[in-house]
Amino acid sequence: GALFFDSTYGGANLSWSLTVSERTTMGMGYQYNLIRYKDIGGPLPDDLLRPLDTDVHNLYVNGARRFSQYTSGNLQLGVMVAQQEASEDRVEPSVSAGLQRQVTQQSSLSIGVQQSAGAGSGRGVATLDRGLYGGWNWSRPTMSFNVALAFWDRAALMFPFLQQQAGSTTIQR
């Protein structure tokens, strides 16, 4: 029976960067992610609500800059293409930007925004995750302490389920 799914998320990243100046690097890359789902049981017939495996390709350019001894930032912009069997590809921008500031020798602050693909929230659907985050880190050689806050919007990346109707397979939108 189907209703509960376990997901596997993995991938690879190939990137290249060039040091443009003492404080700036620029580069480009390709990232591939796979999101696979496995039925782990439930009361519904097999394949009724089975989420589709998803492949995500991301081609991007990136840069990083050290603005001062204590402040640095990074930016990554790209095009993300999500693919599922029997579905049209979905094209979305991929974005990641962050700013880091060392406050003391042992502590730092960071803020950023991000949009990327994810394995979802455990409901068995690949998601488009976007949001804001911030954090504070304090560390010493023997211990560290982190506080992070984030706001994320999580939406279905693609039409998530195969549905069996009268012996044919259709996509549920």
Coordinates of C-alpha atoms in Angstrom, one line a residue:
G1 CA 0.0 0.0 0.0
A2 CA 1.1 3.6 -0.6
L3 CA 0.8 6.8 1.4
F4 CA 4.1 7.2 3.1
F5 CA 7.3 7.8 1.2
D6 CA 10.9 8.1 1.9
S7 CA 13.1 10.4 -0.2
T8 CA 16.7 10.2 -1.3
Y9 CA 18.4 13.5 -2.3
G10 CA 21.8 13.5 -3.9
G11 CA 23.8 15.2 -6.5
A12 CA 27.1 16.5 -7.9
N13 CA 28.6 19.9 -8.6
L14 CA 31.2 20.9 -11.1
S15 CA 32.5 24.4 -10.9
W16 CA 35.3 26.7 -12.0
S17 CA 36.5 30.0 -10.6
L18 CA 39.0 32.6 -11.3
T19 CA 40.6 35.1 -8.9
V20 CA 39.9 38.4 -10.6
S21 CA 41.6 40.6 -8.0
E22 CA 42.9 40.2 -4.4
R23 CA 39.4 40.6 -3.1
T24 CA 37.2 39.1 -5.9
T25 CA 36.6 35.7 -7.5
M26 CA 34.2 34.9 -10.3
G27 CA 33.2 31.6 -11.7
M28 CA 30.6 29.3 -13.2
G29 CA 29.3 25.8 -12.7
Y30 CA 26.8 23.1 -13.3
Q31 CA 25.0 21.3 -10.5
Y32 CA 22.9 18.1 -10.8
N33 CA 20.5 16.8 -8.1
L34 CA 18.3 13.8 -8.1
I35 CA 15.3 13.3 -5.9
R36 CA 14.0 9.7 -5.6
Y37 CA 11.0 8.5 -3.7
K38 CA 10.4 5.0 -2.2
D39 CA 7.0 3.7 -0.9
I40 CA 7.3 2.8 2.7
G41 CA 3.7 1.7 3.2
G42 CA 0.3 2.9 3.9
P43 CA -3.4 2.1 3.3
L44 CA -3.8 3.3 -0.4
P45 CA -3.3 1.2 -3.5
D46 CA 0.3 1.3 -5.0
D47 CA 1.0 4.1 -7.4
L48 CA -2.2 6.0 -6.6
L49 CA -0.3 8.9 -5.0
R50 CA 3.2 7.9 -5.9
P51 CA 5.4 11.0 -6.2
L52 CA 7.5 11.1 -9.3
D53 CA 11.3 11.0 -9.2
T54 CA 12.8 14.4 -10.2
D55 CA 16.1 15.4 -11.8
V56 CA 17.2 19.0 -11.4
H57 CA 19.9 20.7 -13.6
N58 CA 21.4 24.1 -12.5
L59 CA 23.7 26.1 -14.7
Y60 CA 25.1 29.2 -12.8
V61 CA 27.6 32.0 -12.6
N62 CA 28.9 33.1 -9.2
G63 CA 31.1 35.6 -7.5
A64 CA 32.5 36.4 -4.1
R65 CA 34.0 39.6 -2.8
R66 CA 35.8 40.5 0.4
F67 CA 34.7 44.1 1.0
S68 CA 36.9 44.6 4.1
Q69 CA 38.9 42.6 6.6
Y70 CA 35.6 41.8 8.3
T71 CA 32.9 41.8 5.6
S72 CA 32.4 39.5 2.6
G73 CA 29.6 38.6 0.3
N74 CA 28.7 36.1 -2.4
L75 CA 26.2 35.9 -5.2
Q76 CA 25.2 33.0 -7.4
L77 CA 22.7 33.3 -10.3
G78 CA 21.5 30.6 -12.6
V79 CA 18.9 28.7 -14.5
M80 CA 17.4 25.6 -12.9
V81 CA 15.6 23.0 -15.0
A82 CA 13.5 20.4 -13.2
Q83 CA 12.5 17.2 -15.1
Q84 CA 10.0 14.4 -14.3
E85 CA 8.8 11.5 -16.4
A86 CA 5.7 12.4 -18.4
S87 CA 5.9 16.1 -17.5
E88 CA 7.0 19.2 -19.2
D89 CA 10.3 20.6 -17.9
R90 CA 10.0 23.4 -15.4
V91 CA 12.5 26.3 -15.7
E92 CA 13.1 28.6 -12.7
P93 CA 15.9 31.0 -11.7
S94 CA 18.3 29.8 -9.1
V95 CA 19.5 32.5 -6.7
S96 CA 21.8 32.5 -3.7
A97 CA 23.2 35.7 -2.1
G98 CA 24.8 36.1 1.2
L99 CA 26.7 38.6 3.4
Q100 CA 29.0 37.7 6.2
R101 CA 30.4 40.0 8.9
Q102 CA 33.0 39.1 11.5
V103 CA 31.9 40.9 14.7
T104 CA 34.7 39.8 17.0
Q105 CA 37.5 37.4 16.7
Q106 CA 35.2 34.6 17.9
S107 CA 31.8 35.6 16.4
S108 CA 30.2 36.4 13.1
L109 CA 26.8 37.3 11.6
S110 CA 25.4 36.2 8.3
I111 CA 22.3 37.0 6.2
G112 CA 21.1 35.8 2.8
V113 CA 18.5 34.8 0.4
Q114 CA 18.1 31.6 -1.6
Q115 CA 15.9 29.8 -4.2
S116 CA 16.7 26.2 -5.0
A117 CA 15.1 22.8 -5.4
G118 CA 14.6 20.4 -2.5
A119 CA 13.3 17.0 -1.5
G120 CA 10.3 18.5 0.2
S121 CA 9.0 18.4 3.7
G122 CA 8.5 14.6 4.0
R123 CA 5.2 14.5 2.1
G124 CA 6.8 13.0 -0.9
V125 CA 6.9 16.0 -3.3
A126 CA 10.0 17.8 -4.8
T127 CA 9.8 21.4 -3.8
L128 CA 10.9 24.9 -4.9
D129 CA 12.4 26.4 -1.7
R130 CA 12.9 30.1 -1.4
G131 CA 13.6 32.3 1.6
L132 CA 15.6 34.5 3.8
Y133 CA 18.0 33.4 6.5
G134 CA 20.2 35.0 9.2
G135 CA 22.5 33.6 11.8
W136 CA 25.1 34.3 14.5
N137 CA 28.0 32.1 15.2
W138 CA 30.3 32.1 18.2
S139 CA 33.2 29.6 18.3
R140 CA 36.4 28.7 20.1
P141 CA 38.7 25.8 19.4
T142 CA 36.9 23.5 21.7
M143 CA 33.2 24.5 21.1
S144 CA 30.9 26.5 19.0
F145 CA 27.4 28.0 19.4
N146 CA 25.0 28.9 16.5
V147 CA 21.7 30.7 16.4
A148 CA 19.9 30.8 13.0
L149 CA 16.6 32.2 11.9
A150 CA 14.9 31.6 8.5
F151 CA 11.7 32.2 6.7
W152 CA 11.1 29.7 3.8
D153 CA 8.4 29.4 1.2
R154 CA 8.0 25.9 0.0
A155 CA 5.9 25.1 -3.1
A156 CA 5.6 22.0 -5.3
L157 CA 8.3 22.1 -7.9
M158 CA 6.4 20.0 -10.4
F159 CA 3.1 18.2 -10.7
P160 CA 3.8 15.8 -8.0
F161 CA 1.7 12.6 -8.4
L162 CA 0.9 10.0 -10.9
Q163 CA -2.7 9.0 -10.7
Q164 CA -4.2 5.8 -12.1
Q165 CA -7.6 6.3 -13.9
A166 CA -9.4 3.5 -15.8
G167 CA -6.2 1.8 -16.7
S168 CA -4.3 4.8 -18.0
T169 CA -1.7 7.0 -16.3
T170 CA -2.4 10.8 -16.2
I171 CA -0.7 13.6 -14.4
Q172 CA -2.6 15.2 -11.6
R173 CA -2.3 19.0 -11.7

